[in-house]
């Protein structure tokens, strides 16, 4: 069974026979701690696979990598996998597509997950292209957990393990 953590947060509103949420079956309600970017609290999410009893998932916890906050998809997948639910393995990934315009301004800075990718770049001397920025981001993947690709004005950032992607930039 496969489920993306972005899909967790809304389960069935009705169970098999059309009745509303049944607390004995623990089916049909949204877990309070499953909101995007919000950490799971212990017991806020219960999952059943097939006819098995619902299993309570523990709290999500931050990891040691950049962007692995307790509210990240990475932490939620880890919490689900730690619950030992037979027949279920949770995976996570995060991606963002951003319109990119080449930088020709002076003093351009960009960081991802708190790691400086460009610092005071002078685009007035040499324009910073999307391909060059993607290469700079990829050169820092070990520190950020984020890869980049560039195509026709669109920069795609990806974290294959589901960690957050936090981008900060300044111009001038």
Backbone as a printed PyTorch tensor [residue, N CA C, xyz], in Angstrom:
tensor([[[  0.8540,  -1.1800,   0.0000],
         [  0.0000,   0.0000,   0.0000],
         [  0.8900,   1.2290,   0.0000]],

        [[  0.5240,   2.2320,  -0.7620],
         [  1.3220,   3.4490,  -0.8580],
         [  0.4290,   4.6620,  -0.6270]],

        [[  0.9260,   5.6130,   0.1570],
         [  0.1770,   6.8480,   0.4050],
         [  1.1900,   7.9650,   0.6040]],

        [[  1.0170,   9.0620,  -0.0930],
         [  1.8970,  10.2070,   0.1060],
         [  1.4240,  10.9610,   1.3310]],

        [[  2.3820,  11.4710,   2.1320],
         [  1.9780,  12.1650,   3.3480],
         [  1.1860,  13.4200,   3.0410]],

        [[  1.3330,  13.9720,   1.8490],
         [  0.5200,  15.1320,   1.5050],
         [ -0.9510,  14.7380,   1.3800]],

        [[ -1.2100,  13.4560,   1.1320],
         [ -2.5810,  12.9700,   1.0230],
         [ -3.1740,  12.6540,   2.3950]],

        [[ -2.3190,  12.5050,   3.3970],
         [ -2.8290,  12.2120,   4.7350],
         [ -3.3650,  13.5110,   5.3100]],

        [[ -4.4820,  13.4670,   5.8940],
         [ -5.0960,  14.6740,   6.4070],
         [ -6.5750,  14.6720,   6.1250]],

        [[ -6.9750,  13.7960,   5.2540],
         [ -8.3930,  13.6450,   5.0010],
         [ -8.6180,  12.1820,   4.6800]],

        [[ -9.3220,  11.4840,   5.5170],
         [ -9.6570,  10.0960,   5.2440],
         [-11.1160,  10.0400,   4.8430]],

        [[-11.6650,   8.8700,   4.7110],
         [-13.0530,   8.7210,   4.2780],
         [-14.0060,   9.4170,   5.2340]],

        [[-14.9800,  10.1200,   4.6690],
         [-16.0070,  10.7580,   5.4950],
         [-17.0670,   9.7470,   5.9320]],

        [[-17.1970,   8.6810,   5.1760],
         [-18.1910,   7.6570,   5.4880],
         [-17.5370,   6.3010,   5.4100]],

        [[-18.0210,   5.3600,   6.1980],
         [-17.4870,   4.0030,   6.1780],
         [-18.4000,   3.1190,   5.3470]],

        [[-17.9640,   1.8820,   5.1240],
         [-18.5930,   0.9380,   4.2050],
         [-20.0810,   1.0370,   3.9800]],

        [[-20.8810,   1.0710,   5.0150],
         [-22.3220,   1.0400,   4.8130],
         [-22.9470,   2.4260,   4.6730]],

        [[-22.1220,   3.4710,   4.5380],
         [-22.6230,   4.8240,   4.3520],
         [-22.8450,   5.5900,   5.6390]],

        [[-22.5560,   4.9560,   6.7850],
         [-22.7170,   5.6710,   8.0500],
         [-21.5710,   6.6430,   8.2550]],

        [[-21.8200,   7.6360,   9.0760],
         [-20.7850,   8.6350,   9.3650],
         [-19.7030,   8.0200,  10.2390]],

        [[-18.7340,   8.8110,  10.5900],
         [-17.5790,   8.3730,  11.3800],
         [-17.9780,   7.4370,  12.5160]],

        [[-17.2290,   6.3550,  12.6500],
         [-17.4600,   5.3620,  13.6970],
         [-16.2290,   5.3230,  14.5860]],

        [[-16.3580,   5.7520,  15.8450],
         [-15.2110,   5.8200,  16.7410],
         [-14.6460,   4.4470,  17.0550]],

        [[-15.4680,   3.3970,  17.0010],
         [-14.9540,   2.0490,  17.2440],
         [-14.0210,   1.6100,  16.1200]],

        [[-14.3480,   2.0110,  14.8990],
         [-13.5130,   1.6550,  13.7580],
         [-12.3850,   2.6630,  13.5350]],

        [[-12.5080,   3.8380,  14.1530],
         [-11.5300,   4.9170,  13.9810],
         [-11.3590,   5.2670,  12.5120]],

        [[-12.4550,   5.3480,  11.7940],
         [-12.4390,   5.6680,  10.3720],
         [-13.3560,   6.8500,  10.1310]],

        [[-12.9470,   7.7480,   9.2650],
         [-13.8520,   8.7630,   8.7910],
         [-13.6350,  10.1480,   9.3400]],

        [[-12.5640,  10.3960,  10.0310],
         [-12.3420,  11.7600,  10.5040],
         [-10.9470,  12.2130,  10.1040]],

        [[-10.7630,  13.4970,  10.1150],
         [ -9.4570,  14.0610,   9.8110],
         [ -8.6610,  14.1570,  11.0930]],

        [[ -7.4220,  13.6850,  11.0690],
         [ -6.5580,  13.8100,  12.2320],
         [ -6.2180,  15.2660,  12.4780]],

        [[ -6.3260,  15.7350,  13.7090],
         [ -6.1050,  17.1420,  14.0340],
         [ -4.6780,  17.5830,  13.7700]],

        [[ -3.7040,  16.6860,  13.9190],
         [ -2.3100,  17.0810,  13.7750],
         [ -1.7200,  16.7900,  12.4170]],

        [[ -2.5270,  16.6010,  11.3880],
         [ -2.0240,  16.1750,  10.0990],
         [ -1.9770,  17.3080,   9.0900]],

        [[ -2.2530,  18.5170,   9.5150],
         [ -2.2380,  19.6560,   8.6050],
         [ -0.8410,  19.8380,   8.0240]],

        [[ -0.8000,  20.3340,   6.7940],
         [  0.4580,  20.5800,   6.1060],
         [  1.3400,  21.5000,   6.9400]],

        [[  2.5660,  21.0680,   7.2340],
         [  3.5140,  21.8790,   7.9870],
         [  3.3560,  21.7920,   9.4900]],

        [[  2.3340,  21.0710,   9.9550],
         [  2.0980,  20.9240,  11.3790],
         [  2.5800,  19.5580,  11.8230]],

        [[  3.2750,  19.5000,  12.9450],
         [  3.7770,  18.2320,  13.4480],
         [  2.6280,  17.3260,  13.8770]],

        [[  2.8260,  16.0240,  13.7150],
         [  1.8760,  15.0610,  14.2570],
         [  2.0550,  15.0050,  15.7650]],

        [[  0.9700,  14.9510,  16.4910],
         [  1.0470,  14.7000,  17.9220],
         [  0.7080,  13.2280,  18.1380]],

        [[  1.2260,  12.6560,  19.1780],
         [  1.0130,  11.2440,  19.4430],
         [ -0.4780,  10.9440,  19.5280]],

        [[ -0.9220,   9.9910,  18.7240],
         [ -2.3200,   9.5840,  18.7270],
         [ -3.2400,  10.4290,  17.8770]],

        [[ -2.7320,  11.4930,  17.2370],
         [ -3.6100,  12.3410,  16.4170],
         [ -3.9300,  11.6950,  15.0760]],

        [[ -3.2330,  10.6230,  14.7410],
         [ -3.4620,   9.9220,  13.4840],
         [ -3.5270,   8.4350,  13.7720]],

        [[ -4.5810,   7.8020,  13.2790],
         [ -4.7340,   6.3570,  13.3890],
         [ -4.9190,   5.8250,  11.9780]],

        [[ -4.2490,   4.7240,  11.6670],
         [ -4.3040,   4.1590,  10.3210],
         [ -4.6280,   2.6740,  10.4130]],

        [[ -5.5490,   2.2450,   9.5690],
         [ -5.8570,   0.8240,   9.4330],
         [ -5.6480,   0.4410,   7.9770]],

        [[ -5.0440,  -0.7020,   7.7550],
         [ -4.8670,  -1.2290,   6.4130],
         [ -5.7430,  -2.4610,   6.2980]],

        [[ -6.6310,  -2.4470,   5.3190],
         [ -7.5340,  -3.5770,   5.1290],
         [ -8.4530,  -3.7520,   6.3240]],

        [[ -8.5540,  -4.9630,   6.8080],
         [ -9.4380,  -5.2540,   7.9300],
         [ -8.7130,  -5.2300,   9.2720]],

        [[ -7.4440,  -4.8610,   9.2670],
         [ -6.6750,  -4.8100,  10.5170],
         [ -7.1850,  -3.6820,  11.4100]],

        [[ -6.9170,  -3.8160,  12.7030],
         [ -7.2710,  -2.7530,  13.6450],
         [ -6.4670,  -1.4980,  13.3410]],

        [[ -7.0640,  -0.3590,  13.6200],
         [ -6.3630,   0.9170,  13.4390],
         [ -5.2160,   1.0130,  14.4430]],

        [[ -4.0950,   1.5200,  13.9740],
         [ -2.9040,   1.6810,  14.8010],
         [ -2.6730,   3.1730,  15.0060]],

        [[ -2.3900,   3.5430,  16.2280],
         [ -2.1070,   4.9390,  16.5530],
         [ -0.6660,   5.2600,  16.1730]],

        [[ -0.4750,   6.3820,  15.4980],
         [  0.8510,   6.8290,  15.0720],
         [  1.3930,   7.7910,  16.1230]],

        [[  2.6590,   7.6400,  16.4540],
         [  3.2950,   8.5210,  17.4320],
         [  3.5730,   9.8990,  16.8590]],

        [[  4.1290,  10.7560,  17.6830],
         [  4.4520,  12.1260,  17.2810],
         [  5.5680,  12.1390,  16.2430]],

        [[  5.4870,  13.0900,  15.3140],
         [  6.5830,  13.2790,  14.3680],
         [  7.6810,  14.0770,  15.0620]],

        [[  8.9150,  13.7770,  14.7070],
         [ 10.0540,  14.4300,  15.3550],
         [ 11.0090,  14.9660,  14.2990]],

        [[ 11.6490,  16.0550,  14.6160],
         [ 12.6230,  16.6610,  13.7050],
         [ 13.8190,  15.7350,  13.5340]],

        [[ 14.4010,  15.7790,  12.3410],
         [ 15.6340,  15.0450,  12.0790],
         [ 16.8220,  15.9680,  12.2180]],

        [[ 17.9720,  15.4700,  11.8700],
         [ 19.1960,  16.2640,  11.9990],
         [ 19.5410,  17.0190,  10.7240]],

        [[ 18.8980,  16.7020,   9.5980],
         [ 19.2050,  17.3560,   8.3340],
         [ 18.4780,  18.6820,   8.1750]],

        [[ 19.0480,  19.5440,   7.3570],
         [ 18.4040,  20.8310,   7.0480],
         [ 17.0280,  20.5660,   6.4550]],

        [[ 15.9990,  21.2500,   6.9550],
         [ 14.6440,  21.1120,   6.4470],
         [ 13.8570,  19.9390,   7.0110]],

        [[ 14.4790,  19.1150,   7.8540],
         [ 13.7790,  17.9700,   8.4350],
         [ 13.1170,  18.3830,   9.7530]],

        [[ 12.1570,  19.3000,   9.6450],
         [ 11.4390,  19.7760,  10.8270],
         [ 10.4000,  18.7490,  11.2480]],

        [[  9.8620,  18.8970,  12.4450],
         [  8.8630,  17.9400,  12.9230],
         [  7.5500,  18.0240,  12.1430]],

        [[  7.3340,  19.0970,  11.3950],
         [  6.1380,  19.2340,  10.5770],
         [  6.3530,  18.8760,   9.1170]],

        [[  7.5560,  18.4470,   8.7580],
         [  7.8540,  18.1100,   7.3640],
         [  7.2530,  16.7590,   6.9920]],

        [[  7.0770,  16.5570,   5.6970],
         [  6.6040,  15.2660,   5.2040],
         [  7.5870,  14.1680,   5.5930]],

        [[  8.8840,  14.4910,   5.6400],
         [  9.9100,  13.5270,   6.0640],
         [  9.6050,  13.0060,   7.4680]],

        [[  9.3110,  13.9020,   8.4010],
         [  9.0500,  13.5120,   9.7910],
         [  7.7480,  12.7210,   9.9110]],

        [[  6.7330,  13.0900,   9.1340],
         [  5.4580,  12.3760,   9.1980],
         [  5.6030,  10.9670,   8.6470]],

        [[  6.3370,  10.8070,   7.5460],
         [  6.5630,   9.4670,   6.9960],
         [  7.3480,   8.6180,   7.9930]],

        [[  8.3440,   9.2030,   8.6490],
         [  9.1240,   8.4660,   9.6460],
         [  8.2450,   8.0260,  10.8110]],

        [[  7.3470,   8.9040,  11.2610],
         [  6.4480,   8.5550,  12.3690],
         [  5.5180,   7.4090,  11.9650]],

        [[  4.9900,   7.4640,  10.7560],
         [  4.0960,   6.4050,  10.2790],
         [  4.8500,   5.0860,  10.1880]],

        [[  6.0590,   5.1260,   9.6360],
         [  6.8480,   3.8950,   9.5150],
         [  7.2310,   3.3390,  10.8800]],

        [[  7.4560,   4.2130,  11.8590],
         [  7.8040,   3.7650,  13.2140],
         [  6.6270,   3.0990,  13.9220]],

        [[  5.4040,   3.3300,  13.4410],
         [  4.2220,   2.7360,  14.0710],
         [  4.1130,   1.2390,  13.7890]],

        [[  4.8840,   0.7440,  12.8190],
         [  4.8870,  -0.6910,  12.5340],
         [  3.5630,  -1.2130,  12.0010]],

        [[  2.9300,  -0.4760,  11.1040],
         [  1.6430,  -0.8870,  10.5360],
         [  1.9060,  -1.9110,   9.4350]],

        [[  1.4230,  -3.1120,   9.6510],
         [  1.6470,  -4.1980,   8.7080],
         [  1.0830,  -3.8480,   7.3340]],

        [[  1.9080,  -4.0190,   6.3140],
         [  1.4750,  -3.7780,   4.9470],
         [  1.5580,  -2.3390,   4.4910]],

        [[  2.1300,  -1.4630,   5.3170],
         [  2.2000,  -0.0460,   4.9540],
         [  3.6130,   0.4870,   5.1340]],

        [[  4.1060,   1.1300,   4.1070],
         [  5.3630,   1.8700,   4.1780],
         [  5.0930,   3.2560,   3.6190]],

        [[  5.3590,   4.2690,   4.4050],
         [  5.1390,   5.6480,   3.9630],
         [  6.4270,   6.2040,   3.3600]],

        [[  6.2890,   6.9150,   2.2610],
         [  7.4070,   7.6370,   1.6630],
         [  6.9820,   9.0850,   1.4810]],

        [[  7.9540,   9.9530,   1.3180],
         [  7.6470,  11.3720,   1.1640],
         [  8.6090,  12.0000,   0.1690]],

        [[  8.1450,  12.9990,  -0.5130],
         [  9.0080,  13.8430,  -1.3350],
         [  8.3960,  15.2340,  -1.3670]],

        [[  9.2280,  16.2100,  -1.6370],
         [  8.7760,  17.5910,  -1.6980],
         [  9.3210,  18.1990,  -2.9790]],

        [[  8.4940,  18.9730,  -3.6760],
         [  8.9500,  19.6360,  -4.8970],
         [  8.2710,  20.9930,  -5.0230]],

        [[  8.9720,  21.9100,  -5.6520],
         [  8.4260,  23.2420,  -5.9140],
         [  8.9310,  23.7070,  -7.2760]],

        [[  8.0430,  24.3090,  -8.0370],
         [  8.4320,  24.9080,  -9.3130],
         [  8.2920,  26.4090,  -9.1910]],

        [[  9.3420,  27.1050,  -9.6120],
         [  9.4190,  28.5460,  -9.4350],
         [  9.7970,  29.1850, -10.7620]],

        [[  9.0860,  30.2410, -11.1350],
         [  9.4650,  30.9870, -12.3390],
         [ 10.8170,  31.6470, -12.0800]],

        [[ 11.7450,  31.5130, -13.0200],
         [ 13.0900,  32.0510, -12.8490],
         [ 13.3590,  33.1180, -13.8940]],

        [[ 13.8710,  34.2420, -13.4450],
         [ 14.3540,  35.3020, -14.3220],
         [ 15.8320,  35.4730, -14.0420]],

        [[ 16.6420,  35.4920, -15.1060],
         [ 18.0850,  35.6600, -14.9160],
         [ 18.3680,  36.9260, -14.1150]],

        [[ 19.3850,  36.8400, -13.2570],
         [ 19.7150,  37.9380, -12.3440],
         [ 20.8120,  38.7970, -12.9530]],

        [[ 20.4950,  40.0830, -13.1540],
         [ 21.5010,  41.0220, -13.6550],
         [ 21.6880,  42.1690, -12.6660]],

        [[ 21.1760,  42.0120, -11.4520],
         [ 21.3120,  43.0230, -10.3990],
         [ 22.5400,  42.7180,  -9.5490]],

        [[ 23.0430,  43.7310,  -8.8760],
         [ 24.1520,  43.5040,  -7.9520],
         [ 23.5980,  43.0810,  -6.5910]],

        [[ 24.4350,  42.4510,  -5.8070],
         [ 24.1280,  42.0310,  -4.4370],
         [ 22.9340,  41.0920,  -4.3320]],

        [[ 22.9400,  40.0380,  -5.1500],
         [ 21.9020,  39.0100,  -5.0850],
         [ 22.3660,  37.8960,  -4.1530]],

        [[ 21.4960,  37.4990,  -3.2320],
         [ 21.8030,  36.4040,  -2.3070],
         [ 20.6350,  35.4300,  -2.2740]],

        [[ 20.9570,  34.1390,  -2.1550],
         [ 19.9350,  33.1060,  -2.0630],
         [ 20.4130,  32.0280,  -1.0910]],

        [[ 19.5050,  31.5970,  -0.2220],
         [ 19.8010,  30.4650,   0.6550],
         [ 18.6560,  29.4610,   0.5670]],

        [[ 19.0000,  28.2140,   0.7780],
         [ 18.0130,  27.1370,   0.8120],
         [ 18.2390,  26.3580,   2.0980]],

        [[ 17.1690,  26.2040,   2.8680],
         [ 17.2330,  25.5070,   4.1590],
         [ 18.3530,  26.0530,   5.0360]],

        [[ 18.5340,  27.3660,   4.9880],
         [ 19.5100,  28.0270,   5.8410],
         [ 20.9450,  27.9670,   5.3470]],

        [[ 21.1690,  27.3900,   4.1690],
         [ 22.5140,  27.2630,   3.6020],
         [ 22.6620,  28.2800,   2.4720]],

        [[ 23.6980,  29.1160,   2.5430],
         [ 23.9350,  30.1230,   1.5040],
         [ 24.3390,  29.4370,   0.2010]],

        [[ 23.5830,  29.7190,  -0.8560],
         [ 23.8910,  29.1980,  -2.1900],
         [ 24.6290,  30.2760,  -2.9870]],

        [[ 24.1270,  31.4980,  -2.9360],
         [ 24.7840,  32.6640,  -3.5290],
         [ 24.7960,  33.7460,  -2.4590]],

        [[ 25.9000,  34.4530,  -2.3610],
         [ 26.0000,  35.5270,  -1.3820],
         [ 26.5880,  36.7560,  -2.0550]],

        [[ 25.8030,  37.8320,  -2.1150],
         [ 26.2180,  39.0890,  -2.7400],
         [ 26.7390,  38.8990,  -4.1630]],

        [[ 26.0480,  38.0760,  -4.9450],
         [ 26.4090,  37.8570,  -6.3420],
         [ 26.2090,  39.1490,  -7.1130]],

        [[ 27.1590,  39.5050,  -7.9570],
         [ 27.0570,  40.7350,  -8.7390],
         [ 26.6540,  40.4100, -10.1600]],

        [[ 25.3400,  40.3910, -10.4000],
         [ 24.8040,  40.1140, -11.7180],
         [ 25.0810,  41.2110, -12.7240]],

        [[ 25.4860,  42.3970, -12.2460],
         [ 25.8420,  43.4890, -13.1590],
         [ 27.1380,  43.1650, -13.8960]],

        [[ 27.9940,  42.3500, -13.2740],
         [ 29.2520,  41.9420, -13.8950],
         [ 29.0270,  40.7430, -14.8140]],

        [[ 28.2760,  39.7620, -14.3380],
         [ 27.9890,  38.5580, -15.1060],
         [ 26.5900,  38.0720, -14.7250]],

        [[ 25.6990,  37.9810, -15.6940],
         [ 24.3220,  37.5780, -15.4350],
         [ 24.2890,  36.1590, -14.8640]],

        [[ 23.4700,  35.9840, -13.8220],
         [ 23.2830,  34.6700, -13.2080],
         [ 22.1040,  33.9970, -13.9130]],

        [[ 22.3830,  32.9580, -14.6850],
         [ 21.3510,  32.2680, -15.4590],
         [ 20.7010,  31.1640, -14.6290]],

        [[ 19.5760,  30.6750, -15.1080],
         [ 18.8950,  29.5710, -14.4450],
         [ 19.7470,  28.3210, -14.3950]],

        [[ 20.4610,  28.0250, -15.4890],
         [ 21.3450,  26.8540, -15.5000],
         [ 22.4580,  26.9930, -14.4640]],

        [[ 23.0350,  28.1920, -14.3600],
         [ 24.1100,  28.4210, -13.3840],
         [ 23.5750,  28.3220, -11.9590]],

        [[ 22.3670,  28.8280, -11.7190],
         [ 21.7930,  28.7360, -10.3700],
         [ 21.4900,  27.2910, -10.0170]],

        [[ 20.9350,  26.5310, -10.9630],
         [ 20.6590,  25.1130, -10.7010],
         [ 21.9510,  24.3770, -10.3560]],

        [[ 23.0210,  24.6810, -11.0710],
         [ 24.3120,  24.0500, -10.7770],
         [ 24.8040,  24.4240,  -9.3800]],

        [[ 24.6150,  25.6750,  -8.9840],
         [ 25.0400,  26.1180,  -7.6460],
         [ 24.2180,  25.4260,  -6.5550]],

        [[ 22.9250,  25.2810,  -6.7880],
         [ 22.0590,  24.5800,  -5.8240],
         [ 22.4880,  23.1210,  -5.7080]],

        [[ 22.7380,  22.4760,  -6.8500],
         [ 23.1450,  21.0740,  -6.8400],
         [ 24.5100,  20.8710,  -6.1960]],

        [[ 25.3670,  21.8650,  -6.2680],
         [ 26.6770,  21.7750,  -5.6080],
         [ 26.5450,  21.7790,  -4.0890]],

        [[ 25.3880,  22.2040,  -3.5840],
         [ 25.1420,  22.2650,  -2.1400],
         [ 24.1070,  21.2480,  -1.6630]],

        [[ 23.7670,  20.2780,  -2.4930],
         [ 22.7520,  19.2890,  -2.1380],
         [ 23.0920,  18.5550,  -0.8500]],

        [[ 24.3560,  18.2480,  -0.6350],
         [ 24.7580,  17.5390,   0.5790],
         [ 24.3830,  18.2930,   1.8460]],

        [[ 24.4060,  19.6220,   1.7930],
         [ 24.0810,  20.4440,   2.9660],
         [ 22.5960,  20.7620,   3.0660]],

        [[ 21.9080,  20.9020,   1.9160],
         [ 20.5020,  21.3270,   1.9220],
         [ 19.5050,  20.1870,   1.7860]],

        [[ 19.9240,  19.0840,   1.1370],
         [ 19.0030,  18.0030,   0.8240],
         [ 18.1230,  18.3080,  -0.3710]],

        [[ 18.4410,  19.3660,  -1.1110],
         [ 17.6130,  19.8400,  -2.2250],
         [ 18.4010,  19.7940,  -3.5280]],

        [[ 17.7560,  19.2920,  -4.5840],
         [ 18.3430,  19.3190,  -5.9230],
         [ 17.5440,  20.2980,  -6.7740]],

        [[ 18.1420,  20.7020,  -7.8890],
         [ 17.4780,  21.6670,  -8.7760],
         [ 17.6700,  21.2670, -10.2270]],

        [[ 16.6690,  21.6220, -11.0230],
         [ 16.7980,  21.5260, -12.4740],
         [ 16.1610,  22.7780, -13.0560]],

        [[ 16.6360,  23.1600, -14.2270],
         [ 16.1400,  24.3820, -14.8680],
         [ 15.7630,  24.0710, -16.3040]],

        [[ 14.5820,  24.5510, -16.7180],
         [ 14.1460,  24.3670, -18.0920],
         [ 13.1820,  25.4810, -18.4770]],

        [[ 13.5420,  26.2360, -19.4710],
         [ 12.6600,  27.2370, -20.0850],
         [ 11.9990,  28.1810, -19.0920]],

        [[ 12.7870,  28.7700, -18.2060],
         [ 12.2610,  29.7630, -17.2760],
         [ 11.6550,  29.2040, -16.0010]],

        [[ 11.7250,  27.8880, -15.8100],
         [ 11.1650,  27.2630, -14.6110],
         [ 12.2620,  26.5280, -13.8570]],

        [[ 12.4490,  26.9100, -12.5960],
         [ 13.3910,  26.2320, -11.7060],
         [ 12.5790,  25.2420, -10.8770]],

        [[ 12.9830,  23.9840, -10.9010],
         [ 12.3210,  22.9550, -10.1040],
         [ 13.2530,  22.5440,  -8.9830]],

        [[ 12.7660,  22.6780,  -7.7570],
         [ 13.5070,  22.2680,  -6.5690],
         [ 12.8650,  21.0000,  -6.0330]],

        [[ 13.6770,  20.0460,  -5.6030],
         [ 13.1360,  18.7810,  -5.1150],
         [ 13.9270,  18.2720,  -3.9190]],

        [[ 13.2120,  17.7060,  -2.9640],
         [ 13.8090,  17.0110,  -1.8220],
         [ 13.2140,  15.6140,  -1.8290]],

        [[ 13.9870,  14.6360,  -2.2690],
         [ 13.4570,  13.2910,  -2.4780],
         [ 13.0730,  12.5810,  -1.1840]],

        [[ 13.4930,  13.1160,  -0.0340],
         [ 13.1390,  12.4770,   1.2370],
         [ 11.9770,  13.1710,   1.9550]],

        [[ 11.4130,  14.2300,   1.3730],
         [ 10.2600,  14.8900,   1.9550],
         [ 10.5660,  16.0140,   2.9260]],

        [[ 11.8310,  16.3550,   3.0760],
         [ 12.1590,  17.4890,   3.9560],
         [ 11.5680,  18.7670,   3.3830]],

        [[ 11.4240,  19.7870,   4.2020],
         [ 10.9450,  21.0870,   3.7380],
         [ 11.9670,  21.7100,   2.8050]],

        [[ 11.4950,  22.5690,   1.9320],
         [ 12.3630,  23.3830,   1.0810],
         [ 12.0480,  24.8380,   1.4350]],

        [[ 12.9680,  25.4820,   2.1290],
         [ 12.7870,  26.8660,   2.5560],
         [ 13.7690,  27.7290,   1.7910]],

        [[ 13.2430,  28.6350,   0.9680],
         [ 14.0710,  29.4890,   0.1070],
         [ 13.9790,  30.9190,   0.5930]],

        [[ 15.1380,  31.5720,   0.6680],
         [ 15.1890,  32.9880,   1.0200],
         [ 16.1130,  33.6810,   0.0350]],

        [[ 15.6560,  34.8130,  -0.5040],
         [ 16.5150,  35.5590,  -1.4410],
         [ 16.3900,  37.0400,  -1.1980]],

        [[ 17.4570,  37.7360,  -1.5010],
         [ 17.4550,  39.2080,  -1.4480],
         [ 18.1400,  39.7160,  -2.7000]],

        [[ 17.6600,  40.8660,  -3.1680],
         [ 18.2560,  41.5290,  -4.3160],
         [ 18.5680,  42.9500,  -3.9140]],

        [[ 19.8270,  43.3400,  -4.1330],
         [ 20.2350,  44.7090,  -3.8620],
         [ 20.2510,  45.0200,  -2.4530]]])
